[in-house]
Amino acid sequence: MENVLSILFCLSLLYLALTSRVKHCVNVLQAQGIILAVINTLPLFHHFTLGEIILPAALLGIKGVLIPFYIRKIITDLDIKDPIEPTIQQFTFIMLVITLMSAVFVASGILAKSTEINIIPFASGFSAIITGILVIIFRKKLLVHVMGFLAMENGIFLFGSAIAFKLPVIIELGMLLDIFVVVFLMGIALNKISTTLSGFEAAQLRRLKD
Amino acid sequence: MFSLRDMFFISMLIQAASILAPVFIGGQRRASALAHITLVAGLITGFISSFLAVFFPMAHTVGTGFFGLPPEYFRFDPLALYFLCVVQAVAIPTAVFSYSYLEHYIGEGRSVKSLYVFFAGMLIATQMVVTINHAIVFLVFWEATSMSAYLGMIFEKEKKEVQKGSFYYFVMNHVVIFLLYIFFFILHRQTGSWLLSDFRVVTGNSGLTALLFLLALAAFGMKAGFMPFHFWLPRAHPIAPSTISAFLSGIIIKLGIYGLFRAFQILSPAPLWIGWLVLVVSMITAIFGVWYALAQHDIKKLLAYHSVENIGIIGIGMGIGFIGSAYANIPMQILGFGGALLHVLNHAVFKSLLFLGSGVINNNLGTRNIELMGGIVHKAGFFVFLFLTGSVAICGIPPLNGFVSEFIIFNSFFTAARELKEYYPLMMLVSAVGLAFVGGLAVACFTKINAIMFLGTQRGETKPFHVSAYDYISLGVLALLCVVIGFCPVPFINAVNNVVSGIVPQGGAELLNINWLYITVIFTLFSAVALAMYFISKAMRKKFGFRESDAWCCGYNRLGPRMQYTASSFADQINDIARAPLGYHKKGRAGEGIFPPSSGFESHSADLVDNRIIVPGYKKFISLMSAIRLPGNTDIRYYVAYILIMIIVYSVVGFLWH
């Protein structure tokens, strides 16, 4: 079950790389958040402890509801509707993503022989990190950068559930809080920038350099 | 009956509750009043219990407490209780003062809620630091103390000097906490425990002991302000609001001393060379601290350098104690540590008195420059009397408290000379002369500021001088403490002796053997004679008449502000002796002819460490770092791409390594 969800997660990444609509990106992120919450709920079916339900609940709350809601609000507030403009051809970009993804899968297959990891969630997490970075590199819009960053963070979470030893809940909760704060700050910064710079493109940030 | 632990937590809760007032109450004045009342109530609750525990050690139980916190996380041994008592004793008057100080800002129409929250946070975190036993929690509260002081410090953040000085403080604190992390992690690896009370070093591992001692000296010494790590004090203290700088100077730098005592408890006995290192560094700190102070024109900067000096004096006592521990000599340790501990209390009292006093002056005159003041004695005589009390105490002049602790430290020199023969008598003679020299310079310095600031007439524009009742209460309480410790040192000596016997377990009665009753008797006689002489002179004046003229008048009748003696001229001769180490330079021009058109004199002093090491070093570091950059683009996406390339390189390398 975990593997199936991880594959689904991976596919959502491909969609994130492909789509040219900002709103679809948000939907993908929301879906990823829900998938992550479900993956973190799975071990609870074997043995249930009340303390461990905090993490999936928080995941669902923050990644599934709060952050998408907030980003959608930013989109409506700042009136961002034009499509995502890629800097390289869409085809090249998707090939790059797929190549790196397959490299990651092969690599984690080799790695699994010597370490105790679940190949598919591990590789999916890693691909999410790489896809996130690629999205940041090859997209112009600042808001899409935030989404690339969120995809990276999702990857890190999947990573955490793929390794054999469990991270303490408090650390994962701390990470969640971190992400939320970062997105929050980014929203505020975007709002501020929108008053001085008209487009929300990273290249224009160069003008702010002192 | 509540145990000590419960009282401590209750007082903490009340103090923490005071932060709620500015959050939930809209009106500034009402919020400030309610917050201060709650804060002072909480502090007094805590002070009563810690005071009873320190001064009547038999009559209390620590207890386990009902708040469900792990009892081993807190440590209420004599050392912790002593520092807790000192913190609270100074915090109460400072909090009272804070009320009228904030009132001043409210009058100017500024929002003071943030300043109050950080001030209260600083007090609470400081009380936690001295009682916490868990290393990590200790570091958390250590950071909380430093950062709330920092946030309070940048209250007037629109000023350029505030931004600069607070940055010094910020960086210094992070260096300190970085060193402390290393220090605690090494100790944790040694013992496998996080509790300060469990930390030990395997005896015989002298290399590790030396390393840990050096780490502790660097970290805690930087916090305390030993030279050459003192550079942040004269930058940070002048810019902070007076409540913050009084507490910073009176208490927070003492946390460094507290840390050194804790480090000594863990690592004792100290190696001999550490003892000498501490003694020599402290001697340099004391002498140059006061000498730099003499060259300052900014009242708060001057007081900051005096903090450096007094930390030096405390360090001298500790150095003697360390040397004593290297020789396993009990009397030396007791006198050295005892003197240092009592000086911690004394300095906390009179330095906060002086800093709060400087806050009153600053608020009234709107300047910190001594050269622009004058004639305050005609406007607020009693205030000047209180400030003078603090000045006399800090100089170590007999009837007041500064003398008592310095007397113990002098005693420790002579004990060291007597107990350890060899070359010690000579060395201790040199040290005694050095300490006496420090006292002499301090007298010169405080003569300067009291004479220039208070006597004569106001230089610059004349303004009314208003001292509120709250100011008088807080300054009065502190001045009264100076007098009480000076005239009646016995209970304080007993308390200190109790603390020292916690640090030096073998114990001894050297502190109690000094006949303190003589001091009380002599001081009383001394004061009686002084009073008698005052009344006699008054009577003589009445009988024979006298001619009255202002100070600095040189016998002339009318005095213009520009004719007065200045602080620069006063200190010039002494500063001229040590021109190079003080970075002292002056500019004078004398007019010629019968009616000279104009003449002037100005002098400046630049801190050697700050100007020769820190500032150029910082500039060099920045230019070095900005030289390292990737060519071409400044777009953020390129940087992210570089990160991705590095991740891939690392993964491939790691893979092949595997």
XYZ file of N, CA, C and O in Angstrom, chain B residues 26-145:
480
model
N -4.923 47.620 26.546
C -4.634 48.549 25.467
C -3.848 49.765 25.919
O -2.821 50.092 25.353
N -4.319 50.431 26.966
C -3.713 51.693 27.388
C -2.300 51.472 27.889
O -2.053 50.597 28.709
N -1.364 52.297 27.401
C 0.040 52.104 27.762
C 0.271 52.274 29.259
O 0.945 51.459 29.879
N -0.293 53.355 29.821
C -0.011 53.637 31.217
C -0.578 52.560 32.137
O 0.093 52.088 33.052
N -1.824 52.153 31.842
C -2.435 51.146 32.700
C -1.700 49.821 32.582
O -1.418 49.152 33.576
N -1.364 49.473 31.360
C -0.640 48.217 31.141
C 0.687 48.238 31.881
O 1.053 47.282 32.570
N 1.397 49.360 31.750
C 2.707 49.464 32.384
C 2.588 49.355 33.898
O 3.339 48.619 34.543
N 1.597 50.053 34.465
C 1.444 50.020 35.927
C 1.136 48.616 36.409
O 1.794 48.082 37.313
N 0.160 47.980 35.770
C -0.232 46.634 36.198
C 0.927 45.650 36.028
O 1.228 44.846 36.922
N 1.608 45.746 34.895
C 2.708 44.829 34.624
C 3.801 44.982 35.672
O 4.311 43.996 36.212
N 4.140 46.243 36.008
C 5.226 46.439 36.965
C 4.836 45.982 38.355
O 5.653 45.409 39.071
N 3.568 46.234 38.722
C 3.148 45.777 40.054
C 3.264 44.257 40.144
O 3.813 43.709 41.106
N 2.781 43.567 39.094
C 2.855 42.104 39.106
C 4.298 41.635 39.145
O 4.652 40.720 39.894
N 5.128 42.271 38.308
C 6.521 41.850 38.234
C 7.212 42.010 39.578
O 7.879 41.087 40.063
N 7.026 43.172 40.196
C 7.695 43.411 41.474
C 7.154 42.449 42.537
O 7.919 41.922 43.350
N 5.833 42.187 42.484
C 5.278 41.232 43.454
C 5.923 39.867 43.284
O 6.326 39.222 44.259
N 6.055 39.426 42.031
C 6.687 38.136 41.781
C 8.123 38.110 42.246
O 8.580 37.151 42.887
N 8.841 39.207 41.955
C 10.255 39.260 42.355
C 10.388 39.225 43.868
O 11.264 38.543 44.406
N 9.492 39.955 44.556
C 9.594 39.989 46.018
C 9.289 38.604 46.594
O 9.975 38.141 47.511
N 8.281 37.927 46.021
C 7.988 36.565 46.473
C 9.231 35.686 46.370
O 9.593 34.971 47.309
N 9.881 35.765 45.199
C 11.079 34.948 45.024
C 12.196 35.389 45.941
O 12.902 34.565 46.511
N 12.327 36.723 46.092
C 13.445 37.240 46.880
C 13.334 36.816 48.337
O 14.327 36.448 48.957
N 12.111 36.852 48.876
C 11.956 36.476 50.289
C 12.467 35.058 50.502
O 13.270 34.793 51.414
N 12.055 34.145 49.614
C 12.468 32.757 49.843
C 13.958 32.576 49.625
O 14.634 31.899 50.394
N 14.512 33.210 48.569
C 15.941 33.005 48.343
C 16.762 33.718 49.409
O 17.808 33.226 49.832
N 16.249 34.860 49.893
C 16.952 35.591 50.950
C 17.009 34.741 52.217
O 18.070 34.578 52.839
N 15.847 34.150 52.569
C 15.828 33.293 53.763
C 16.777 32.120 53.579
O 17.507 31.732 54.494
N 16.787 31.553 52.362
C 17.625 30.381 52.139
C 19.096 30.715 52.217
O 19.911 29.913 52.674
N 19.479 31.940 51.772
C 20.888 32.294 51.785
C 21.325 32.705 53.179
O 22.381 32.301 53.660
N 20.483 33.512 53.843
C 20.944 34.086 55.107
C 20.595 33.228 56.329
O 21.200 33.370 57.369
N 19.611 32.346 56.179
C 19.306 31.422 57.276
C 19.299 30.004 56.718
O 18.239 29.399 56.575
N 20.466 29.496 56.368
C 20.519 28.247 55.583
C 19.906 27.050 56.294
O 19.549 26.074 55.640
N 19.733 27.128 57.627
C 19.201 25.963 58.331
C 17.673 25.885 58.194
O 17.086 24.832 58.353
N 17.063 27.044 57.917
C 15.621 27.125 58.130
C 14.781 26.789 56.911
O 13.611 27.037 56.885
N 15.361 26.245 55.876
C 14.529 25.981 54.698
C 14.708 24.548 54.206
O 15.684 23.885 54.492
N 13.715 24.086 53.471
C 13.849 22.806 52.792
C 13.704 23.075 51.306
O 12.903 23.892 50.891
N 14.512 22.383 50.518
C 14.412 22.563 49.074
C 13.142 21.892 48.581
O 12.376 22.458 47.821
N 12.896 20.673 49.043
C 11.659 19.990 48.685
C 11.637 19.518 47.243
O 12.507 19.863 46.445
N 10.623 18.723 46.906
C 10.546 18.212 45.545
C 9.591 19.024 44.695
O 9.681 19.029 43.491
N 8.680 19.712 45.345
C 7.802 20.589 44.599
C 6.620 19.867 44.007
O 6.688 18.672 43.746
N 5.523 20.598 43.786
C 4.338 19.949 43.273
C 4.069 20.278 41.821
O 3.017 20.025 41.300
N 5.042 20.883 41.138
C 4.763 21.284 39.772
C 5.094 20.206 38.751
O 4.996 20.423 37.559
N 5.522 19.047 39.237
C 5.690 17.921 38.332
C 6.906 18.010 37.440
O 7.100 17.184 36.571
N 7.753 19.036 37.630
C 8.967 19.091 36.828
C 9.978 18.131 37.423
O 9.996 17.924 38.633
N 10.821 17.531 36.584
C 11.820 16.625 37.138
C 12.711 17.375 38.124
O 13.314 18.379 37.749
N 12.757 16.944 39.383
C 13.466 17.735 40.386
C 14.956 17.873 40.095
O 15.564 18.859 40.490
N 15.523 16.890 39.368
C 16.974 16.995 39.175
C 17.336 18.066 38.142
O 18.498 18.393 37.987
N 16.330 18.622 37.450
C 16.635 19.663 36.471
C 16.978 20.988 37.130
O 17.473 21.879 36.490
N 16.656 21.126 38.404
C 16.961 22.373 39.088
C 17.968 22.103 40.188
O 18.044 21.005 40.727
N 18.726 23.109 40.482
C 19.770 22.931 41.477
C 19.722 24.123 42.416
O 19.963 25.261 42.008
N 19.396 23.837 43.660
C 19.320 24.916 44.640
C 20.426 24.758 45.671
O 20.173 24.663 46.858
N 21.660 24.679 45.182
C 22.775 24.626 46.126
C 23.133 26.061 46.538
O 22.609 27.017 45.971
N 24.031 26.229 47.519
C 24.303 27.592 48.011
C 24.736 28.555 46.912
O 24.332 29.717 46.920
N 25.550 28.075 45.958
C 26.028 28.977 44.909
C 24.860 29.511 44.085
O 24.737 30.717 43.840
N 23.971 28.578 43.653
C 22.826 28.993 42.849
C 21.942 29.947 43.636
O 21.505 30.977 43.120
N 21.702 29.615 44.900
C 20.828 30.461 45.715
C 21.415 31.845 45.919
O 20.712 32.852 45.887
N 22.731 31.886 46.104
C 23.401 33.169 46.303
C 23.214 34.053 45.074
O 22.817 35.214 45.178
N 23.486 33.469 43.886
C 23.332 34.267 42.667
C 21.868 34.638 42.444
O 21.572 35.744 41.991
N 20.966 33.699 42.752
C 19.535 33.993 42.610
C 19.156 35.191 43.478
O 18.445 36.099 43.049
N 19.688 35.177 44.689
C 19.402 36.258 45.637
C 19.955 37.576 45.106
O 19.271 38.607 45.152
N 21.175 37.546 44.567
C 21.770 38.777 44.022
C 20.933 39.286 42.853
O 20.614 40.480 42.763
N 20.546 38.345 41.968
C 19.753 38.742 40.793
C 18.469 39.426 41.237
O 18.133 40.522 40.774
N 17.774 38.788 42.183
C 16.480 39.342 42.575
C 16.647 40.646 43.342
O 15.853 41.574 43.178
N 17.721 40.709 44.160
C 17.929 41.933 44.939
C 18.130 43.120 44.017
O 17.692 44.228 44.330
N 18.797 42.924 42.896
C 19.000 44.035 41.968
C 17.790 44.226 41.067
O 17.450 45.345 40.691
N 17.113 43.111 40.773
C 15.988 43.193 39.838
C 14.842 44.020 40.418
O 14.172 44.737 39.679
N 14.628 43.935 41.735
C 13.487 44.654 42.315
C 13.625 46.163 42.131
O 12.737 46.797 41.551
N 14.757 46.785 42.582
C 14.858 48.238 42.335
C 14.848 48.580 40.860
O 14.290 49.620 40.464
N 15.472 47.723 40.026
C 15.500 48.034 38.597
C 14.092 48.021 38.021
O 13.748 48.863 37.179
N 13.263 47.070 38.503
C 11.886 47.007 38.005
C 11.100 48.237 38.445
O 10.311 48.784 37.679
N 11.338 48.679 39.695
C 10.661 49.893 40.168
C 11.070 51.083 39.315
O 10.245 51.894 38.878
N 12.374 51.144 39.045
C 12.890 52.237 38.221
C 12.285 52.172 36.819
O 11.953 53.195 36.226
N 12.165 50.941 36.323
C 11.651 50.743 34.966
C 10.314 51.434 34.772
O 10.026 51.956 33.696
N 9.490 51.428 35.851
C 8.167 52.042 35.722
C 8.281 53.514 35.347
O 7.671 53.977 34.375
N 9.107 54.257 36.113
C 9.174 55.695 35.815
C 9.956 55.934 34.535
O 9.722 56.911 33.833
N 10.853 55.016 34.218
C 11.636 55.168 32.995
C 10.737 55.018 31.770
O 10.816 55.788 30.815
N 9.850 54.004 31.823
C 8.930 53.808 30.708
C 7.952 54.963 30.613
O 7.560 55.377 29.530
N 7.580 55.488 31.794
C 6.683 56.645 31.835
C 7.260 57.776 30.980
O 6.543 58.441 30.223
N 8.560 57.933 31.071
C 9.234 58.978 30.293
C 9.028 58.753 28.799
O 8.711 59.688 28.052
N 9.192 57.504 28.371
C 9.030 57.207 26.945
C 7.569 57.347 26.522
O 7.281 57.794 25.417
N 6.649 56.904 27.427
C 5.231 57.046 27.096
C 4.907 58.517 26.884
O 4.172 58.887 25.978
N 5.507 59.368 27.736
C 5.318 60.799 27.594
C 5.756 61.302 26.223
O 5.201 62.248 25.686
N 6.796 60.651 25.678
C 7.268 61.050 24.346
C 6.396 60.474 23.249
O 6.634 60.733 22.066
N 5.423 59.612 23.648
C 4.516 59.057 22.651
C 5.041 57.810 21.972
O 4.582 57.440 20.906
N 6.012 57.154 22.586
C 6.510 55.912 21.988
C 5.768 54.720 22.560
O 5.260 54.775 23.670
N 5.734 53.631 21.814
C 5.149 52.418 22.348
C 6.229 51.661 23.114
O 7.287 51.357 22.584
N 5.939 51.394 24.405
C 6.975 50.800 25.251
C 6.692 49.346 25.574
O 7.416 48.725 26.332
N 5.629 48.790 24.993
C 5.247 47.436 25.404
C 6.335 46.429 25.101
O 6.634 45.547 25.904
N 6.944 46.566 23.918
C 7.986 45.606 23.556
C 9.139 45.697 24.555
O 9.657 44.686 25.020
N 9.514 46.922 24.908
C 10.628 47.078 25.856
C 10.303 46.399 27.174
O 11.130 45.693 27.748
N 9.043 46.568 27.637
C 8.692 45.929 28.897
C 8.770 44.408 28.792
O 9.317 43.740 29.670
N 8.213 43.875 27.692
C 8.186 42.410 27.546
C 9.605 41.855 27.550
O 9.910 40.867 28.241
N 10.517 42.512 26.831
C 11.883 41.997 26.775
C 12.585 42.168 28.115
O 13.372 41.317 28.530
N 12.278 43.275 28.802
C 12.885 43.500 30.117
C 12.459 42.398 31.085
O 13.298 41.765 31.739
N 11.148 42.134 31.125
C 10.666 41.092 32.037
C 11.206 39.729 31.622
O 11.615 38.918 32.462
N 11.240 39.485 30.305
C 11.773 38.205 29.827
C 13.221 38.023 30.252
O 13.633 36.931 30.652
N 13.973 39.112 30.195
C 15.373 39.053 30.594
C 15.506 38.703 32.069
O 16.307 37.832 32.443
N 14.682 39.337 32.918
C 14.746 39.040 34.360
C 14.420 37.570 34.610
O 15.128 36.869 35.349
N 13.342 37.078 33.969
C 12.912 35.703 34.225
C 13.970 34.722 33.757
O 14.365 33.805 34.483
N 14.464 34.930 32.535
C 15.443 33.991 31.987
C 16.711 33.979 32.834
O 17.314 32.915 33.046
N 17.104 35.154 33.351
C 18.313 35.199 34.171
C 18.138 34.380 35.442
O 19.044 33.648 35.855
N 16.956 34.500 36.058
C 16.731 33.713 37.277
C 16.735 32.228 36.974
O 17.151 31.412 37.805
N 16.254 31.864 35.778
C 16.279 30.451 35.417
C 17.717 29.970 35.204
O 18.078 28.878 35.622
N 18.533 30.796 34.529
C 19.898 30.370 34.210
C 20.647 29.947 35.465
O 21.315 28.914 35.477
N 20.498 30.720 36.545
C 21.311 30.416 37.716
C 20.767 29.236 38.517
O 21.456 28.757 39.425
N 19.584 28.755 38.195
C 19.070 27.621 38.973
C 18.983 26.333 38.167
O 18.771 25.279 38.746
N 19.126 26.428 36.841
C 18.964 25.243 35.995
C 20.163 24.301 36.163
O 21.294 24.740 36.312
N 19.862 23.017 36.115
C 20.917 22.025 36.289
C 21.160 21.219 35.019
O 22.134 20.485 34.928
N 20.257 21.318 34.054
C 20.385 20.523 32.838
C 21.122 21.358 31.790
O 20.745 22.491 31.518
N 22.187 20.782 31.202
C 23.066 21.589 30.359
C 22.327 22.205 29.175
O 22.509 23.386 28.874
N 21.481 21.414 28.515
C 20.809 21.930 27.319
C 19.809 23.026 27.701
O 19.748 24.082 27.069
N 19.040 22.766 28.774
C 18.078 23.780 29.213
C 18.820 25.038 29.651
O 18.372 26.164 29.412
N 19.975 24.822 30.271
C 20.827 25.951 30.665
C 21.155 26.806 29.444
O 21.032 28.026 29.465
N 21.568 26.130 28.358
C 21.928 26.875 27.152
C 20.727 27.611 26.574
O 20.853 28.738 26.099
N 19.555 26.949 26.643
C 18.346 27.591 26.120
C 18.072 28.886 26.874
O 17.857 29.944 26.284
N 18.129 28.814 28.204
C 17.842 30.025 28.976
C 18.960 31.046 28.860
O 18.728 32.250 28.922
N 20.178 30.557 28.718
C 21.323 31.451 28.497
C 21.067 32.290 27.246
O 21.232 33.511 27.227
N 20.625 31.594 26.191
C 20.322 32.270 24.932
C 19.136 33.213 25.116
O 19.139 34.332 24.599
N 18.130 32.746 25.873
C 16.943 33.594 26.083
C 17.343 34.882 26.799
O 16.883 35.972 26.446
N 18.216 34.768 27.803
C 18.683 35.957 28.515
C 19.361 36.924 27.566
O 19.052 38.113 27.520
